[in-house]
Coordinates of C-alpha atoms and ligand atoms in Angstrom, one line a residue:
X1 CA 0.0 0.0 0.0
X2 CA 1.1 3.6 -0.7
X3 CA 2.5 5.1 2.6
X4 CA 0.9 8.4 1.5
X5 CA -2.7 7.2 1.3
X6 CA -4.9 8.6 4.0
X7 CA -2.2 10.9 5.3
X8 CA -3.3 14.5 5.6
X9 CA -0.7 17.2 4.8
X10 CA -1.2 20.9 5.4
X11 CA 1.1 23.6 3.9
X12 CA 1.6 27.1 5.3
X13 CA 3.7 29.4 3.2
X14 CA 3.2 33.1 2.3
X15 CA 4.2 32.3 -1.3
X16 CA 1.2 30.9 -3.2
X17 CA 3.5 29.4 -5.9
X18 CA 5.4 27.4 -3.2
X19 CA 2.1 26.2 -1.7
X20 CA 0.9 25.0 -5.0
X21 CA 4.2 23.3 -5.9
X22 CA 4.3 21.4 -2.6
X23 CA 0.6 20.6 -2.7
X24 CA 1.0 19.4 -6.3
X25 CA 3.9 17.1 -5.7
X26 CA 2.4 15.8 -2.5
X27 CA -1.0 15.3 -4.1
X28 CA 0.5 13.3 -7.0
X29 CA 2.3 11.1 -4.5
X30 CA -1.0 10.3 -2.9
X31 CA -1.2 12.6 0.1
X32 CA -4.4 14.3 1.0
X33 CA -3.1 17.9 0.7
X34 CA -4.4 21.4 1.6
X35 CA -2.6 24.7 1.7
X36 CA -2.9 28.2 3.0
X37 CA -0.9 31.4 3.0
X38 CA -2.5 32.7 6.2
X39 CA -1.5 31.7 9.8
X40 CA -5.0 32.2 11.2
X41 CA -6.5 30.0 8.5
X42 CA -3.8 27.4 9.3
X43 CA -4.7 27.3 13.0
X44 CA -8.3 26.8 12.2
X45 CA -7.5 24.0 9.8
X46 CA -5.3 22.4 12.4
X47 CA -8.3 22.3 14.7
X48 CA -11.0 21.3 12.3
X49 CA -9.1 19.1 9.8
X50 CA -6.4 17.6 12.1
X51 CA -3.7 17.1 9.5
X52 CA -1.0 14.5 10.3
X53 CA 1.8 16.7 8.9
X54 CA 2.3 20.5 8.7
X55 CA 4.9 21.9 6.4
X56 CA 5.7 25.3 7.8
X57 CA 7.6 28.1 6.2
X58 CA 9.8 30.0 8.6
X59 CA 9.9 33.4 6.9
X60 CA 6.4 34.7 6.9
X61 CA 5.3 38.4 7.1
X62 CA 3.5 39.3 10.3
X63 CA 3.5 36.1 12.3
X64 CA 6.8 34.4 11.5
X65 CA 7.5 30.7 11.7
X66 CA 8.8 30.9 15.2
X67 CA 5.7 32.6 16.4
X68 CA 3.6 30.0 14.7
X69 CA 5.7 27.2 16.3
X70 CA 5.3 28.8 19.7
X71 CA 1.5 28.9 19.3
X72 CA 1.5 25.3 18.1
X73 CA 3.4 24.2 21.2
X74 CA 1.1 26.2 23.4
X75 CA -1.9 24.4 21.9
X76 CA -0.3 21.1 22.4
X77 CA -0.7 20.0 18.8
X78 CA 0.2 16.5 17.9
X79 CA 0.6 17.3 14.2
X80 CA 4.1 16.5 13.0
X81 CA 5.9 19.5 11.8
X82 CA 8.3 19.8 8.9
X83 CA 10.1 23.2 8.9
X84 CA 10.7 24.7 5.4
X85 CA 13.0 27.6 4.7
X86 CA 15.4 29.1 2.2
X87 CA 17.3 30.8 5.1
X88 CA 20.0 28.2 5.3
X89 CA 20.6 25.1 7.3
X90 CA 21.8 26.8 10.5
X91 CA 18.6 28.7 10.9
X92 CA 16.5 25.7 9.9
X93 CA 18.2 23.5 12.4
X94 CA 18.0 26.1 15.2
X95 CA 14.3 26.5 14.6
X96 CA 13.9 22.7 14.6
X97 CA 15.7 22.5 17.9
X98 CA 13.6 25.2 19.5
X99 CA 10.4 23.5 18.3
X100 CA 11.5 20.2 19.6
X101 CA 12.5 21.6 23.0
X102 CA 9.1 23.3 23.2
X103 CA 7.5 19.8 22.9
X104 CA 6.5 19.7 19.3
X105 CA 7.1 16.6 17.1
X106 CA 9.5 17.9 14.5
X107 CA 9.5 15.4 11.7
X108 CA 12.1 17.0 9.5
X109 CA 13.5 20.2 7.8
X110 CA 13.4 21.1 4.2
X111 CA 15.7 23.7 2.7
X112 CA 14.5 25.7 -0.3
X113 CA 14.9 25.2 -3.2
X114 CA 14.2 21.4 -3.0
X115 CA 13.6 18.7 -5.6
X116 CA 10.4 16.8 -5.8
X117 CA 12.4 13.7 -4.7
X118 CA 13.6 15.5 -1.6
X119 CA 10.1 16.6 -0.7
X120 CA 8.8 13.1 -1.1
X121 CA 11.7 11.7 1.0
X122 CA 11.0 14.2 3.9
X123 CA 7.3 13.4 3.8
X124 CA 7.7 9.7 3.9
X125 CA 10.3 9.8 6.7
X126 CA 7.9 12.0 8.6
X127 CA 5.3 9.2 8.5
X128 CA 7.6 6.3 9.2
X129 CA 9.8 7.8 11.9
X130 CA 8.7 7.0 15.4
X131 CA 7.2 10.0 17.1
X132 CA 9.5 12.3 19.0
X133 CA 9.0 11.5 22.6
X134 CA 10.3 13.3 25.6
X135 CA 12.1 10.8 27.8
X136 CA 11.1 10.8 31.5
X137 CA 13.8 12.3 33.7
X138 CA 15.0 10.5 36.8
X139 CA 12.5 12.5 38.9
X140 CA 9.5 11.1 36.9
X141 CA 10.7 7.6 37.3
X142 CA 10.8 7.8 41.0
X143 CA 7.5 9.4 41.4
X144 CA 5.6 7.9 44.3
X145 CA 8.3 5.3 44.9
X146 CA 10.6 4.9 47.9
X147 CA 13.6 7.1 47.6
X148 CA 16.9 5.7 46.5
X149 CA 19.2 6.1 49.5
X150 CA 22.8 5.0 50.3
X151 CA 21.4 2.5 52.9
X152 CA 19.2 1.0 50.2
X153 CA 22.1 0.7 47.8
X154 CA 24.2 -0.8 50.6
X155 CA 21.6 -3.6 51.1
X156 CA 21.3 -4.1 47.3
X157 CA 25.1 -4.6 47.2
X158 CA 24.9 -7.2 50.0
X159 CA 22.2 -9.0 48.0
X160 CA 24.1 -8.6 44.7
X161 CA 21.2 -6.9 43.0
X162 CA 23.4 -4.9 40.5
X163 CA 23.8 -6.5 37.1
X164 CA 25.6 -5.6 33.9
X165 CA 23.7 -5.3 30.7
X166 CA 25.7 -5.5 27.5
X167 CA 25.4 -3.3 24.4
X168 CA 27.2 -4.3 21.3
X169 CA 29.8 -2.2 19.4
X170 CA 30.7 -2.8 15.8
X171 CA 33.4 -1.7 13.4
X172 CA 31.9 0.8 11.0
X173 CA 33.8 -0.4 7.9
X174 CA 33.2 -4.1 8.2
X175 CA 30.2 -4.1 10.6
X176 CA 31.8 -6.9 12.6
X177 CA 31.1 -7.0 16.3
X178 CA 34.2 -5.9 18.2
X179 CA 32.9 -5.9 21.7
X180 CA 30.3 -4.6 24.2
X181 CA 29.8 -1.8 26.7
X182 CA 28.7 -2.9 30.1
X183 CA 25.9 -0.8 31.6
X184 CA 24.7 -1.1 35.2
X185 CA 21.2 -2.1 36.1
X186 CA 19.6 -2.6 39.5
X187 CA 17.2 -5.4 39.8
X188 CA 15.3 -4.3 42.8
X189 CA 12.7 -6.8 44.1
X190 CA 10.1 -4.1 44.7
X191 CA 10.9 -1.4 42.1
X192 CA 11.9 -3.7 39.2
X193 CA 14.7 -2.8 36.9
X194 CA 16.3 0.6 37.7
X195 CA 18.4 2.6 35.3
X196 CA 21.8 4.0 36.3
X197 CA 20.8 7.6 36.2
X198 CA 18.6 6.9 39.2
X199 CA 21.2 5.2 41.4
X200 CA 24.7 6.1 40.2
X201 CA 24.4 9.8 41.4
X202 CA 23.3 8.5 44.8
X203 CA 26.2 6.0 44.9
X204 CA 28.6 8.7 43.8
X205 CA 27.5 11.2 46.4
X206 CA 28.0 8.7 49.2
X207 CA 30.6 6.0 49.8
X208 CA 29.0 3.0 47.9
X209 CA 30.3 3.7 44.4
X210 CA 33.5 1.9 45.1
X211 CA 31.8 -1.4 46.1
X212 CA 29.4 -1.1 43.2
X213 CA 32.2 -0.6 40.7
X214 CA 34.0 -3.6 42.2
X215 CA 31.0 -5.9 41.9
X216 CA 30.3 -4.7 38.3
X217 CA 34.0 -5.0 37.3
X218 CA 34.0 -8.6 38.7
X219 CA 30.9 -9.4 36.5
X220 CA 32.6 -7.8 33.5
X221 CA 35.8 -9.9 34.0
X222 CA 33.8 -13.1 34.7
X223 CA 32.1 -12.5 31.3
X224 CA 35.4 -11.8 29.5
X225 CA 37.0 -14.8 31.1
X226 CA 34.1 -17.0 29.8
X227 CA 34.4 -15.9 26.2
X228 CA 36.3 -18.8 24.9
X229 CA 35.4 -18.6 21.2
X230 CA 35.0 -14.9 21.2
X231 CA 38.3 -14.1 23.1
X232 CA 39.0 -11.2 20.9
X233 CA 35.9 -9.3 22.1
X234 CA 36.4 -6.2 24.2
X235 CA 34.3 -5.0 27.1
X236 CA 34.0 -1.4 28.2
X237 CA 33.2 -0.6 31.8
X238 CA 32.0 2.9 33.0
X239 CA 34.2 4.2 35.7
X240 CA 33.1 7.0 38.0
X241 CA 35.7 9.8 38.4
X242 CA 35.2 9.1 42.1
X243 CA 36.9 5.7 41.7
X244 CA 39.9 7.4 40.1
X245 CA 41.1 8.7 43.4
X246 CA 41.5 5.2 44.9
X247 CA 45.2 4.2 44.6
X248 CA 44.4 0.6 45.2
X249 CA 42.1 0.3 42.1
X250 CA 44.6 -0.3 39.3
X251 CA 46.4 -3.0 41.1
X252 CA 43.1 -4.6 42.3
X253 CA 41.7 -4.8 38.8
X254 CA 44.9 -6.2 37.3
X255 CA 44.8 -8.9 39.9
X256 CA 41.2 -9.8 39.0
X257 CA 42.3 -10.1 35.3
X258 CA 45.2 -12.4 36.1
X259 CA 42.9 -14.7 38.2
X260 CA 40.6 -15.2 35.3
X261 CA 43.2 -15.3 32.5
X262 CA 41.8 -12.1 30.9
X263 CA 44.1 -9.9 28.9
X264 CA 44.0 -6.3 30.1
X265 CA 43.7 -5.2 26.4
X266 CA 40.2 -6.7 26.4
X267 CA 39.0 -4.3 29.0
X268 CA 38.2 -0.7 28.2
X269 CA 37.6 1.8 31.0
X270 CA 35.2 4.6 30.1
X271 CA 35.6 7.8 32.0
X272 CA 33.3 10.7 31.8
X273 CA 34.8 14.0 32.9
X274 CA 33.0 16.0 35.5
X275 CA 33.4 19.4 36.9
X276 CA 34.6 18.1 40.2
X277 CA 37.6 16.0 39.3
X278 CA 38.7 16.3 42.9
X279 CA 42.3 15.4 42.6
X280 CA 43.7 16.0 39.1
X281 CA 47.1 14.7 39.9
X282 CA 45.8 11.4 41.4
X283 CA 43.5 11.0 38.4
X284 CA 46.4 11.5 36.0
X285 CA 48.5 9.0 37.9
X286 CA 45.8 6.4 38.0
X287 CA 44.9 6.7 34.4
X288 CA 48.5 6.4 33.4
X289 CA 48.8 3.3 35.6
X290 CA 45.9 1.7 33.8
X291 CA 47.6 2.3 30.4
X292 CA 50.9 1.0 31.7
X293 CA 49.2 -2.2 32.7
X294 CA 47.7 -2.6 29.3
X295 CA 44.1 -1.5 29.8
X296 CA 42.5 0.8 27.3
X297 CA 41.0 4.1 28.3
X298 CA 38.0 5.8 26.7
X299 CA 36.8 9.4 27.2
X300 CA 33.0 9.1 27.3
X301 CA 30.4 11.6 26.1
X302 CA 32.9 13.7 24.3
X303 CA 31.7 17.0 23.0
X304 CA 29.3 17.8 25.9
X305 CA 29.9 18.6 29.5
X306 CA 33.3 19.1 30.8
X307 CA 35.6 17.3 28.5
X308 CA 38.1 19.9 27.3
X309 CA 40.9 19.9 24.8
X310 CA 43.4 20.4 27.6
X311 CA 42.3 17.3 29.5
X312 CA 42.3 15.4 26.3
X313 CA 45.9 16.2 25.5
X314 CA 47.0 15.8 29.1
X315 CA 45.3 12.4 29.9
X316 CA 46.4 9.2 28.3
X317 CA 43.2 8.1 26.6
X318 CA 43.2 5.5 23.8
X319 CA 39.6 6.1 22.6
X320 CA 37.1 8.9 22.3
X321 CA 33.3 8.3 22.4
X322 CA 31.3 10.9 20.5
X323 CA 28.3 11.8 22.6
X324 CA 25.0 10.4 21.4
X325 CA 23.4 13.9 21.3
X326 CA 25.3 14.6 18.0
X327 CA 24.9 11.1 16.6
X328 CA 21.2 10.6 17.2
X329 CA 20.3 13.7 15.2
X330 CA 23.1 13.6 12.5
X331 CA 20.8 12.6 9.7
X332 CA 18.8 15.8 9.9
X333 CA 21.3 18.1 11.4
X334 CA 24.2 19.3 9.3
X335 CA 25.8 21.0 12.2
X336 CA 25.9 17.8 14.1
X337 CA 27.5 16.2 11.0
X338 CA 30.2 18.8 11.0
X339 CA 30.9 18.3 14.7
X340 CA 31.2 14.6 14.2
X341 CA 33.7 15.1 11.3
X342 CA 35.7 17.5 13.5
X343 CA 35.8 15.1 16.4
X344 CA 36.9 12.2 14.2
X345 CA 39.7 14.3 12.8
X346 CA 40.7 15.5 16.3
X347 CA 40.7 12.0 17.7
X348 CA 42.7 10.6 14.8
X349 CA 45.2 13.5 14.9
X350 CA 45.8 12.6 18.6
X351 CA 46.2 8.9 17.8
X352 CA 42.9 7.8 19.4
X353 CA 40.2 5.6 17.9
X354 CA 36.7 6.9 17.8
X355 CA 33.4 5.3 18.7
X356 CA 30.1 7.0 17.9
X357 CA 27.3 6.1 20.3
X358 CA 23.6 6.6 19.8
X359 CA 23.5 5.2 16.2
X360 CA 19.8 4.7 15.5
X361 CA 19.6 4.5 11.7
X362 CA 21.5 3.1 8.7
X363 CA 22.0 6.5 7.1
X364 CA 24.1 7.6 10.1
X365 CA 26.0 4.3 10.2
X366 CA 26.9 4.9 6.5
X367 CA 27.8 8.5 7.2
X368 CA 30.1 7.4 10.1
X369 CA 31.9 4.9 7.9
X370 CA 32.3 7.5 5.1
X371 CA 33.9 10.0 7.5
X372 CA 36.3 7.5 8.9
X373 CA 34.7 6.9 12.3
X374 CA 36.1 3.6 13.7
X375 CA 33.3 2.1 15.8
X376 CA 29.6 2.5 16.3
X377 CA 27.2 1.6 19.1
X378 CA 23.5 2.3 19.3
X379 CA 19.9 1.0 19.1
X380 CA 20.3 0.2 15.4
X381 CA 22.9 -2.3 16.2
X382 CA 21.6 -3.6 19.5
X383 CA 20.1 -2.4 22.8
X384 CA 21.7 -3.1 26.1
X385 CA 20.8 -6.7 27.0
X386 CA 21.2 -9.1 29.9
X387 CA 24.3 -11.4 29.8
X388 CA 22.2 -14.5 29.0
X389 CA 21.0 -13.1 25.7
X390 CA 24.4 -12.1 24.4
X391 CA 25.4 -15.4 22.9
X392 CA 22.1 -15.7 21.0
X393 CA 22.4 -12.1 19.8
X394 CA 25.9 -12.8 18.5
X395 CA 24.7 -15.9 16.6
X396 CA 21.9 -13.9 15.0
X397 CA 23.7 -10.7 14.3
X398 CA 23.3 -9.7 10.7
X399 CA 24.8 -6.3 9.8
X400 CA 22.3 -3.6 8.7
X401 CA 22.4 -3.2 4.9
X402 CA 24.2 0.1 4.0
X403 CA 24.5 2.1 0.9
Ligands
LIG1 O1 21.7 3.1 29.5 P1 22.1 3.9 30.3 O2 20.9 4.4 31.0 O3 22.6 2.5 30.7 O4 23.3 4.6 31.1 C1 23.2 5.9 31.6 C2 24.4 6.4 32.1 O5 24.9 5.7 33.3 C3 25.6 6.4 31.2 O6 26.0 7.7 31.0 C4 26.7 5.6 31.8 O7 27.9 6.2 31.7 C5 26.3 5.5 33.3 N1 26.6 4.2 33.8 C6 26.1 3.0 33.3 N2 26.7 2.0 34.0 C7 27.6 2.5 34.8 C8 28.5 2.0 35.8 O8 28.6 0.8 36.0 N3 29.2 2.9 36.5 C9 29.1 4.2 36.4 N4 29.9 5.0 37.1 N5 28.3 4.8 35.5 C10 27.5 3.9 34.7
LIG2 O1 27.1 8.0 28.9 P1 27.2 6.6 28.3 O2 27.8 6.7 27.0 O3 27.9 5.6 29.1 O4 25.7 6.1 28.2 C1 25.3 5.3 27.2 C2 23.8 5.5 27.3 O5 23.2 5.7 26.0 C3 23.0 4.4 27.9 O6 22.0 5.0 28.7 C4 22.4 3.7 26.8 O7 21.3 2.9 27.1 C5 22.1 4.8 25.8 N1 22.1 4.5 24.4 C6 22.9 3.7 23.8 N2 22.6 3.6 22.5 C7 21.6 4.5 22.3 C8 20.8 4.9 21.1 O8 21.0 4.5 20.0 N3 19.9 5.8 21.3 C9 19.6 6.4 22.6 N4 18.6 7.3 22.7 N5 20.3 6.0 23.7 C10 21.3 5.1 23.5
LIG3 MN1 29.7 4.9 28.5

């Protein structure tokens, strides 16, 4: 069946020719199309006709596109919006970001002039893309539930309720699996499966992060030790900067590797920088020790937060992970694409490998391969999964078809 059939498309543009062109192409493709050059008429059609998609021109006399977007957000419209403009991609993408942040479902941007093919592409991806959803913050998740406290975490550690989930990483050029990132989950008997953003900050604020890291590191190394046929796989473990002030840690983790016959090169330690790296010298010393003992070090969430060029040059990292906020939007956001290209160049110039996280579609995976990014991780490839599903996933892994 034609994806367009039954889909209602409304066009708002002050230029009647543009309206007619868009409506003509969309109509021929099978969309049920209406257009108007007047914002007020547009609002009334939104209410009475409830279109699925609104193509909105940014530069309008009187009420401009931003005013219209603000009104739409205030009315809580569920119509998906495609922003159209000849003002250039920076303005288009800024408008899209503002609209998204105000809660609208932005389904794409369309620069003028555009080809009929490009219009059809934007329209069809607006239908097939999953709706933009705001993710619930940690506060929402805890609503009406017992608070996560250090005491509760202490008990959970005694009962070994923390568990590693595994998310696969592939090589962009060959699409072979190279390893996994271990992500902490808390299987609480009352609350169910809890995500790290709920409990890691509590653990970091108190004194339980050390024990938690140790339990998760043991699970990681047990898993690596058990990979007989996949002994070349790597596993990345997230390390809190708080752990990087414990002088016992490098020696301890090395001992744990030796006990299980795991090569240190199989373990990657991912570190996110934070504003309060309490003891920069100690951190520098410990990170250097890890490298001396053969572990690999990854700078997590690069490009946002506190990671700086100075830190990057100063600390002995072997890998950089491009933050998912750039990667997830790369298909529609040319600025994000440029940032990715720049980060890949920077990483390679410093002799680091690069992993992009948050890869959600094949276009982005192809893009990453084309710009020389080494590794990719994201929902397209696989979601974080419990250990007992990993073998099966590896057997069934078929690389997504690229261009
Ligand atoms: O999927 P996800 O919600 O798993 O992870 C959210 C965040 O929690 C990530 O930024 C990740 O760095 C952090 N995180 C996940 N597991 C661990 C862990 O074992 N230790 C630390 N310190 N952070 C973790
Ligand atoms: O900060 P860190 O990179 O360690 O966190 C990884 C986080 O990103 C985890 O919460 C993981 O579940 C999440 N994640 C991994 N891949 C994707 C993806 O493709 N899309 C989104 N939205 N989140 C992802
Ligand atoms: Mn990470």
